[in-house]
Amino acid sequence: MKSVDVPWSRFLMPPLHEEGPRFLAVFAALALVLYLLTGWPGGLIGLVGTVWCFFFFRDPVRYVPTRPGLMISPASGVVQMIGEMAPPPELGLGDTAVTRVSVFMSVFDCHVNRIPCAGEIRSVVYKPGRFVNATLDKASEDNERNGLRIALPDGREYGVVQIAGLIARRIRCDVHEGQTCQTGDRFGLIRFGSRLDIYLPPGTNPLVVLGQVCVSGETVLADLTADEPAREGKAL
């Protein structure tokens, strides 16, 4: 039997995304100001906010499944919606409905986004919009978003869309058209609180269920090499 020692630092002091330090500095400065103005009550509130900021921008190590054909979750959060939906027109994936899996990230989830399955970035399209609650279905059409169209090695394509939410005001995308990415590669971040929609290749069934908690870079969303039906599940 194989085993591995897991250091506590992996959970208590995970690495930070590169955007984290400057926000952490702002929160720490505000905590100090609150302490100087109000004493411990305000200082404690500022400290809690600083700790939250640290964990919001955490970028922990992920153990990405490497078997060919597996699509992993690009975000950490809850599977909020699964259904048939045509991809956004700007992605150029056609108007035929495919399976869409929506993962909602709360302000307490890790917000670093990862590539679901290895392939070539065929297009990156940013579209300005509103900032309605990302839990609403209309957010996929009305909200500010950034979409990726990714071609798999076998020629099939799929889409990933970063959607800004009620609090989120900035979408960051670090990949470009023509770039080849591997499964689990980091490709962006949204702050603060948002949603990712994954448009699976035609004929692909999801292996997650509504309400399931996903871990970015680790949870398997679908298997492109399998023909098993979509999974069903319930909360117990």
PDB file of C-alpha atoms in Angstrom:
ATOM      1  CA  MET A   1       0.000   0.000   0.000  1.00  0.00           C
ATOM      2  CA  LYS A   2       1.312   3.422  -0.973  1.00  0.00           C
ATOM      3  CA  SER A   3       0.930   6.425   1.282  1.00  0.00           C
ATOM      4  CA  VAL A   4       2.009  10.038   1.364  1.00  0.00           C
ATOM      5  CA  ASP A   5       2.592  12.433   4.222  1.00  0.00           C
ATOM      6  CA  VAL A   6       0.408  15.524   3.914  1.00  0.00           C
ATOM      7  CA  PRO A   7       1.946  18.566   5.656  1.00  0.00           C
ATOM      8  CA  TRP A   8      -0.370  20.835   7.606  1.00  0.00           C
ATOM      9  CA  SER A   9       1.051  23.791   5.699  1.00  0.00           C
ATOM     10  CA  ARG A  10      -0.836  22.553   2.627  1.00  0.00           C
ATOM     11  CA  PHE A  11      -4.073  23.541   4.387  1.00  0.00           C
ATOM     12  CA  LEU A  12      -2.999  26.382   6.697  1.00  0.00           C
ATOM     13  CA  MET A  13      -0.536  28.226   4.439  1.00  0.00           C
ATOM     14  CA  PRO A  14      -1.298  27.390   0.791  1.00  0.00           C
ATOM     15  CA  PRO A  15       0.490  29.322  -1.967  1.00  0.00           C
ATOM     16  CA  LEU A  16      -1.088  32.603  -3.098  1.00  0.00           C
ATOM     17  CA  HIS A  17      -2.134  33.635  -6.567  1.00  0.00           C
ATOM     18  CA  GLU A  18       0.030  36.485  -7.820  1.00  0.00           C
ATOM     19  CA  GLU A  19      -2.867  38.941  -7.426  1.00  0.00           C
ATOM     20  CA  GLY A  20      -3.125  38.078  -3.735  1.00  0.00           C
ATOM     21  CA  PRO A  21      -0.241  39.995  -2.072  1.00  0.00           C
ATOM     22  CA  ARG A  22      -1.418  43.477  -3.060  1.00  0.00           C
ATOM     23  CA  PHE A  23      -4.957  42.845  -1.841  1.00  0.00           C
ATOM     24  CA  LEU A  24      -3.603  41.247   1.308  1.00  0.00           C
ATOM     25  CA  ALA A  25      -1.527  44.367   1.944  1.00  0.00           C
ATOM     26  CA  VAL A  26      -4.630  46.573   1.583  1.00  0.00           C
ATOM     27  CA  PHE A  27      -6.667  44.433   3.974  1.00  0.00           C
ATOM     28  CA  ALA A  28      -3.818  44.353   6.503  1.00  0.00           C
ATOM     29  CA  ALA A  29      -3.455  48.151   6.328  1.00  0.00           C
ATOM     30  CA  LEU A  30      -7.207  48.585   6.865  1.00  0.00           C
ATOM     31  CA  ALA A  31      -7.051  46.225   9.841  1.00  0.00           C
ATOM     32  CA  LEU A  32      -4.303  48.355  11.372  1.00  0.00           C
ATOM     33  CA  VAL A  33      -6.266  51.560  10.802  1.00  0.00           C
ATOM     34  CA  LEU A  34      -9.374  50.022  12.393  1.00  0.00           C
ATOM     35  CA  TYR A  35      -7.309  48.933  15.382  1.00  0.00           C
ATOM     36  CA  LEU A  36      -5.821  52.406  15.824  1.00  0.00           C
ATOM     37  CA  LEU A  37      -9.242  54.058  15.530  1.00  0.00           C
ATOM     38  CA  THR A  38     -11.416  51.671  17.518  1.00  0.00           C
ATOM     39  CA  GLY A  39      -9.116  49.342  19.421  1.00  0.00           C
ATOM     40  CA  TRP A  40      -9.560  45.581  19.484  1.00  0.00           C
ATOM     41  CA  PRO A  41     -13.174  45.399  18.212  1.00  0.00           C
ATOM     42  CA  GLY A  42     -12.315  47.044  14.916  1.00  0.00           C
ATOM     43  CA  GLY A  43      -8.912  45.404  14.782  1.00  0.00           C
ATOM     44  CA  LEU A  44     -10.484  41.971  15.140  1.00  0.00           C
ATOM     45  CA  ILE A  45     -12.890  42.670  12.279  1.00  0.00           C
ATOM     46  CA  GLY A  46      -9.963  43.788  10.154  1.00  0.00           C
ATOM     47  CA  LEU A  47      -7.998  40.668  11.079  1.00  0.00           C
ATOM     48  CA  VAL A  48     -10.874  38.410  10.070  1.00  0.00           C
ATOM     49  CA  GLY A  49     -11.109  40.262   6.754  1.00  0.00           C
ATOM     50  CA  THR A  50      -7.380  39.873   6.178  1.00  0.00           C
ATOM     51  CA  VAL A  51      -7.511  36.125   6.841  1.00  0.00           C
ATOM     52  CA  TRP A  52     -10.478  35.835   4.461  1.00  0.00           C
ATOM     53  CA  CYS A  53      -8.527  37.721   1.774  1.00  0.00           C
ATOM     54  CA  PHE A  54      -5.598  35.337   2.175  1.00  0.00           C
ATOM     55  CA  PHE A  55      -7.770  32.272   1.665  1.00  0.00           C
ATOM     56  CA  PHE A  56      -9.707  33.856  -1.199  1.00  0.00           C
ATOM     57  CA  PHE A  57      -6.511  34.237  -3.231  1.00  0.00           C
ATOM     58  CA  ARG A  58      -5.097  30.848  -2.273  1.00  0.00           C
ATOM     59  CA  ASP A  59      -3.689  28.792  -5.127  1.00  0.00           C
ATOM     60  CA  PRO A  60      -3.199  25.317  -3.657  1.00  0.00           C
ATOM     61  CA  VAL A  61      -1.445  22.412  -5.327  1.00  0.00           C
ATOM     62  CA  ARG A  62      -3.890  20.166  -7.155  1.00  0.00           C
ATOM     63  CA  TYR A  63      -3.472  16.493  -8.024  1.00  0.00           C
ATOM     64  CA  VAL A  64      -4.791  16.410 -11.583  1.00  0.00           C
ATOM     65  CA  PRO A  65      -6.049  13.098 -13.045  1.00  0.00           C
ATOM     66  CA  THR A  66      -3.818  12.266 -16.008  1.00  0.00           C
ATOM     67  CA  ARG A  67      -5.785   9.572 -17.835  1.00  0.00           C
ATOM     68  CA  PRO A  68      -6.520  10.742 -21.406  1.00  0.00           C
ATOM     69  CA  GLY A  69     -10.116  11.732 -22.044  1.00  0.00           C
ATOM     70  CA  LEU A  70     -11.002  12.939 -18.573  1.00  0.00           C
ATOM     71  CA  MET A  71     -12.483  16.419 -18.226  1.00  0.00           C
ATOM     72  CA  ILE A  72     -11.946  17.967 -14.805  1.00  0.00           C
ATOM     73  CA  SER A  73     -13.721  20.837 -13.100  1.00  0.00           C
ATOM     74  CA  PRO A  74     -12.244  24.246 -13.952  1.00  0.00           C
ATOM     75  CA  ALA A  75     -13.517  25.710 -10.678  1.00  0.00           C
ATOM     76  CA  SER A  76     -13.980  24.912  -7.008  1.00  0.00           C
ATOM     77  CA  GLY A  77     -17.595  25.242  -5.971  1.00  0.00           C
ATOM     78  CA  VAL A  78     -21.035  23.674  -6.205  1.00  0.00           C
ATOM     79  CA  VAL A  79     -22.613  22.182  -9.320  1.00  0.00           C
ATOM     80  CA  GLN A  80     -25.544  24.550  -9.625  1.00  0.00           C
ATOM     81  CA  MET A  81     -27.051  23.617 -12.985  1.00  0.00           C
ATOM     82  CA  ILE A  82     -26.856  20.759 -15.481  1.00  0.00           C
ATOM     83  CA  GLY A  83     -28.882  20.953 -18.665  1.00  0.00           C
ATOM     84  CA  GLU A  84     -29.018  21.255 -22.426  1.00  0.00           C
ATOM     85  CA  MET A  85     -28.094  24.721 -23.657  1.00  0.00           C
ATOM     86  CA  ALA A  86     -26.659  26.259 -26.827  1.00  0.00           C
ATOM     87  CA  PRO A  87     -23.205  27.765 -26.247  1.00  0.00           C
ATOM     88  CA  PRO A  88     -22.846  31.576 -26.339  1.00  0.00           C
ATOM     89  CA  PRO A  89     -22.791  32.666 -29.999  1.00  0.00           C
ATOM     90  CA  GLU A  90     -19.456  34.477 -29.660  1.00  0.00           C
ATOM     91  CA  LEU A  91     -17.668  31.148 -29.089  1.00  0.00           C
ATOM     92  CA  GLY A  92     -18.511  29.884 -32.565  1.00  0.00           C
ATOM     93  CA  LEU A  93     -19.564  26.447 -31.320  1.00  0.00           C
ATOM     94  CA  GLY A  94     -22.859  26.490 -33.208  1.00  0.00           C
ATOM     95  CA  ASP A  95     -26.424  26.877 -32.009  1.00  0.00           C
ATOM     96  CA  THR A  96     -27.125  23.211 -31.232  1.00  0.00           C
ATOM     97  CA  ALA A  97     -27.820  22.545 -27.565  1.00  0.00           C
ATOM     98  CA  VAL A  98     -25.140  20.591 -25.691  1.00  0.00           C
ATOM     99  CA  THR A  99     -24.773  19.634 -22.053  1.00  0.00           C
ATOM    100  CA  ARG A 100     -23.830  22.600 -19.886  1.00  0.00           C
ATOM    101  CA  VAL A 101     -22.456  22.163 -16.370  1.00  0.00           C
ATOM    102  CA  SER A 102     -22.437  25.303 -14.209  1.00  0.00           C
ATOM    103  CA  VAL A 103     -20.168  25.510 -11.164  1.00  0.00           C
ATOM    104  CA  PHE A 104     -20.883  28.361  -8.751  1.00  0.00           C
ATOM    105  CA  MET A 105     -17.989  29.749  -6.693  1.00  0.00           C
ATOM    106  CA  SER A 106     -18.868  31.490  -3.445  1.00  0.00           C
ATOM    107  CA  VAL A 107     -16.562  34.072  -1.887  1.00  0.00           C
ATOM    108  CA  PHE A 108     -15.143  31.282   0.287  1.00  0.00           C
ATOM    109  CA  ASP A 109     -14.045  29.030  -2.588  1.00  0.00           C
ATOM    110  CA  CYS A 110     -10.672  28.959  -4.303  1.00  0.00           C
ATOM    111  CA  HIS A 111     -11.092  31.162  -7.386  1.00  0.00           C
ATOM    112  CA  VAL A 112      -8.163  30.040  -9.545  1.00  0.00           C
ATOM    113  CA  ASN A 113      -9.558  28.541 -12.769  1.00  0.00           C
ATOM    114  CA  ARG A 114      -8.023  25.543 -14.548  1.00  0.00           C
ATOM    115  CA  ILE A 115      -8.241  24.028 -18.038  1.00  0.00           C
ATOM    116  CA  PRO A 116     -10.747  21.111 -18.045  1.00  0.00           C
ATOM    117  CA  CYS A 117      -9.062  19.032 -20.755  1.00  0.00           C
ATOM    118  CA  ALA A 118      -5.873  19.374 -22.801  1.00  0.00           C
ATOM    119  CA  GLY A 119      -6.209  21.097 -26.156  1.00  0.00           C
ATOM    120  CA  GLU A 120      -5.565  24.185 -28.263  1.00  0.00           C
ATOM    121  CA  ILE A 121      -7.208  27.518 -27.462  1.00  0.00           C
ATOM    122  CA  ARG A 122      -9.085  28.367 -30.658  1.00  0.00           C
ATOM    123  CA  SER A 123     -10.605  31.617 -29.398  1.00  0.00           C
ATOM    124  CA  VAL A 124     -10.774  33.873 -26.337  1.00  0.00           C
ATOM    125  CA  VAL A 125     -13.749  36.231 -26.369  1.00  0.00           C
ATOM    126  CA  TYR A 126     -14.528  38.851 -23.731  1.00  0.00           C
ATOM    127  CA  LYS A 127     -18.065  40.245 -23.617  1.00  0.00           C
ATOM    128  CA  PRO A 128     -19.078  43.118 -21.303  1.00  0.00           C
ATOM    129  CA  GLY A 129     -22.386  42.915 -19.507  1.00  0.00           C
ATOM    130  CA  ARG A 130     -24.280  43.245 -16.262  1.00  0.00           C
ATOM    131  CA  PHE A 131     -23.466  41.929 -12.777  1.00  0.00           C
ATOM    132  CA  VAL A 132     -26.637  40.131 -11.704  1.00  0.00           C
ATOM    133  CA  ASN A 133     -26.486  37.256  -9.239  1.00  0.00           C
ATOM    134  CA  ALA A 134     -24.387  34.483 -10.818  1.00  0.00           C
ATOM    135  CA  THR A 135     -26.739  31.836  -9.418  1.00  0.00           C
ATOM    136  CA  LEU A 136     -29.437  32.968 -11.853  1.00  0.00           C
ATOM    137  CA  ASP A 137     -29.701  31.168 -15.191  1.00  0.00           C
ATOM    138  CA  LYS A 138     -29.888  34.458 -17.094  1.00  0.00           C
ATOM    139  CA  ALA A 139     -26.406  35.349 -15.845  1.00  0.00           C
ATOM    140  CA  SER A 140     -24.970  33.200 -18.658  1.00  0.00           C
ATOM    141  CA  GLU A 141     -26.520  35.605 -21.183  1.00  0.00           C
ATOM    142  CA  ASP A 142     -26.630  38.969 -19.379  1.00  0.00           C
ATOM    143  CA  ASN A 143     -23.483  39.124 -17.255  1.00  0.00           C
ATOM    144  CA  GLU A 144     -19.968  40.160 -18.112  1.00  0.00           C
ATOM    145  CA  ARG A 145     -18.138  37.062 -19.291  1.00  0.00           C
ATOM    146  CA  ASN A 146     -15.040  35.674 -20.926  1.00  0.00           C
ATOM    147  CA  GLY A 147     -15.287  32.556 -23.073  1.00  0.00           C
ATOM    148  CA  LEU A 148     -12.750  30.015 -24.322  1.00  0.00           C
ATOM    149  CA  ARG A 149     -13.261  27.664 -27.265  1.00  0.00           C
ATOM    150  CA  ILE A 150     -10.876  24.732 -26.924  1.00  0.00           C
ATOM    151  CA  ALA A 151     -10.116  22.071 -29.544  1.00  0.00           C
ATOM    152  CA  LEU A 152      -9.330  18.566 -28.327  1.00  0.00           C
ATOM    153  CA  PRO A 153      -6.652  16.434 -30.036  1.00  0.00           C
ATOM    154  CA  ASP A 154      -9.391  14.400 -31.779  1.00  0.00           C
ATOM    155  CA  GLY A 155     -10.909  17.540 -33.329  1.00  0.00           C
ATOM    156  CA  ARG A 156     -13.905  17.912 -31.027  1.00  0.00           C
ATOM    157  CA  GLU A 157     -14.378  21.252 -29.319  1.00  0.00           C
ATOM    158  CA  TYR A 158     -15.786  22.446 -26.026  1.00  0.00           C
ATOM    159  CA  GLY A 159     -16.341  25.774 -24.293  1.00  0.00           C
ATOM    160  CA  VAL A 160     -15.530  27.269 -20.907  1.00  0.00           C
ATOM    161  CA  VAL A 161     -17.081  30.580 -19.866  1.00  0.00           C
ATOM    162  CA  GLN A 162     -15.997  32.709 -16.898  1.00  0.00           C
ATOM    163  CA  ILE A 163     -19.011  34.677 -15.651  1.00  0.00           C
ATOM    164  CA  ALA A 164     -18.795  37.661 -13.316  1.00  0.00           C
ATOM    165  CA  GLY A 165     -21.286  37.718 -10.451  1.00  0.00           C
ATOM    166  CA  LEU A 166     -23.054  40.165  -8.183  1.00  0.00           C
ATOM    167  CA  ILE A 167     -19.876  41.055  -6.293  1.00  0.00           C
ATOM    168  CA  ALA A 168     -17.320  40.109  -8.951  1.00  0.00           C
ATOM    169  CA  ARG A 169     -16.000  43.048 -10.928  1.00  0.00           C
ATOM    170  CA  ARG A 170     -12.969  41.662 -12.730  1.00  0.00           C
ATOM    171  CA  ILE A 171     -12.349  38.607 -14.868  1.00  0.00           C
ATOM    172  CA  ARG A 172      -8.741  37.662 -15.458  1.00  0.00           C
ATOM    173  CA  CYS A 173      -7.766  35.347 -18.311  1.00  0.00           C
ATOM    174  CA  ASP A 174      -4.111  34.393 -18.836  1.00  0.00           C
ATOM    175  CA  VAL A 175      -4.311  32.306 -22.025  1.00  0.00           C
ATOM    176  CA  HIS A 176      -4.438  33.396 -25.664  1.00  0.00           C
ATOM    177  CA  GLU A 177      -5.609  32.136 -29.018  1.00  0.00           C
ATOM    178  CA  GLY A 178      -3.348  29.459 -30.484  1.00  0.00           C
ATOM    179  CA  GLN A 179      -1.927  28.420 -27.121  1.00  0.00           C
ATOM    180  CA  THR A 180      -1.776  24.714 -26.260  1.00  0.00           C
ATOM    181  CA  CYS A 181      -2.776  23.909 -22.689  1.00  0.00           C
ATOM    182  CA  GLN A 182      -2.654  20.786 -20.589  1.00  0.00           C
ATOM    183  CA  THR A 183      -5.400  19.445 -18.338  1.00  0.00           C
ATOM    184  CA  GLY A 184      -5.324  21.319 -15.054  1.00  0.00           C
ATOM    185  CA  ASP A 185      -3.266  24.288 -16.271  1.00  0.00           C
ATOM    186  CA  ARG A 186      -4.204  27.555 -14.581  1.00  0.00           C
ATOM    187  CA  PHE A 187      -5.879  29.942 -16.997  1.00  0.00           C
ATOM    188  CA  GLY A 188      -7.477  32.708 -14.960  1.00  0.00           C
ATOM    189  CA  LEU A 189      -9.293  33.999 -11.915  1.00  0.00           C
ATOM    190  CA  ILE A 190     -12.460  35.925 -11.102  1.00  0.00           C
ATOM    191  CA  ARG A 191     -12.869  38.139  -8.079  1.00  0.00           C
ATOM    192  CA  PHE A 192     -15.026  38.048  -5.938  1.00  0.00           C
ATOM    193  CA  GLY A 193     -17.654  35.288  -6.256  1.00  0.00           C
ATOM    194  CA  SER A 194     -18.702  34.059  -9.686  1.00  0.00           C
ATOM    195  CA  ARG A 195     -19.531  31.094 -11.938  1.00  0.00           C
ATOM    196  CA  LEU A 196     -18.032  28.941 -14.661  1.00  0.00           C
ATOM    197  CA  ASP A 197     -20.072  27.275 -17.403  1.00  0.00           C
ATOM    198  CA  ILE A 198     -18.615  24.259 -19.175  1.00  0.00           C
ATOM    199  CA  TYR A 199     -20.161  23.287 -22.527  1.00  0.00           C
ATOM    200  CA  LEU A 200     -19.251  19.633 -23.033  1.00  0.00           C
ATOM    201  CA  PRO A 201     -18.536  18.176 -26.491  1.00  0.00           C
ATOM    202  CA  PRO A 202     -21.696  16.847 -28.199  1.00  0.00           C
ATOM    203  CA  GLY A 203     -22.709  13.428 -26.949  1.00  0.00           C
ATOM    204  CA  THR A 204     -20.764  13.699 -23.684  1.00  0.00           C
ATOM    205  CA  ASN A 205     -22.585  12.907 -20.439  1.00  0.00           C
ATOM    206  CA  PRO A 206     -21.682  14.569 -17.137  1.00  0.00           C
ATOM    207  CA  LEU A 207     -20.335  12.465 -14.267  1.00  0.00           C
ATOM    208  CA  VAL A 208     -21.325  14.974 -11.590  1.00  0.00           C
ATOM    209  CA  VAL A 209     -24.740  15.671 -10.058  1.00  0.00           C
ATOM    210  CA  LEU A 210     -26.569  18.783  -8.895  1.00  0.00           C
ATOM    211  CA  GLY A 211     -25.333  20.021  -5.556  1.00  0.00           C
ATOM    212  CA  GLN A 212     -22.024  18.182  -5.778  1.00  0.00           C
ATOM    213  CA  VAL A 213     -18.983  20.046  -4.466  1.00  0.00           C
ATOM    214  CA  CYS A 214     -16.194  20.243  -7.035  1.00  0.00           C
ATOM    215  CA  VAL A 215     -12.487  20.852  -6.568  1.00  0.00           C
ATOM    216  CA  SER A 216     -10.770  22.701  -9.393  1.00  0.00           C
ATOM    217  CA  GLY A 217      -8.222  20.547 -11.175  1.00  0.00           C
ATOM    218  CA  GLU A 218      -9.307  17.348  -9.422  1.00  0.00           C
ATOM    219  CA  THR A 219     -13.043  16.566  -9.717  1.00  0.00           C
ATOM    220  CA  VAL A 220     -13.872  14.633 -12.912  1.00  0.00           C
ATOM    221  CA  LEU A 221     -16.758  16.249 -14.826  1.00  0.00           C
ATOM    222  CA  ALA A 222     -16.911  13.850 -17.756  1.00  0.00           C
ATOM    223  CA  ASP A 223     -15.099  11.020 -19.525  1.00  0.00           C
ATOM    224  CA  LEU A 224     -14.759  11.578 -23.258  1.00  0.00           C
ATOM    225  CA  THR A 225     -13.899   7.923 -23.828  1.00  0.00           C
ATOM    226  CA  ALA A 226     -16.899   6.447 -21.999  1.00  0.00           C
ATOM    227  CA  ASP A 227     -20.493   5.913 -23.081  1.00  0.00           C
ATOM    228  CA  GLU A 228     -22.052   5.521 -19.655  1.00  0.00           C
ATOM    229  CA  PRO A 229     -25.244   7.506 -19.008  1.00  0.00           C
ATOM    230  CA  ALA A 230     -25.356  10.718 -17.015  1.00  0.00           C
ATOM    231  CA  ARG A 231     -25.088  10.079 -13.290  1.00  0.00           C
ATOM    232  CA  GLU A 232     -27.876  10.615 -10.816  1.00  0.00           C
ATOM    233  CA  GLY A 233     -27.467  11.421  -7.141  1.00  0.00           C
ATOM    234  CA  LYS A 234     -29.103  12.844  -4.061  1.00  0.00           C
ATOM    235  CA  ALA A 235     -28.079  14.523  -0.836  1.00  0.00           C
ATOM    236  CA  LEU A 236     -28.016  12.220   2.199  1.00  0.00           C
TER     237      LEU A 236
END
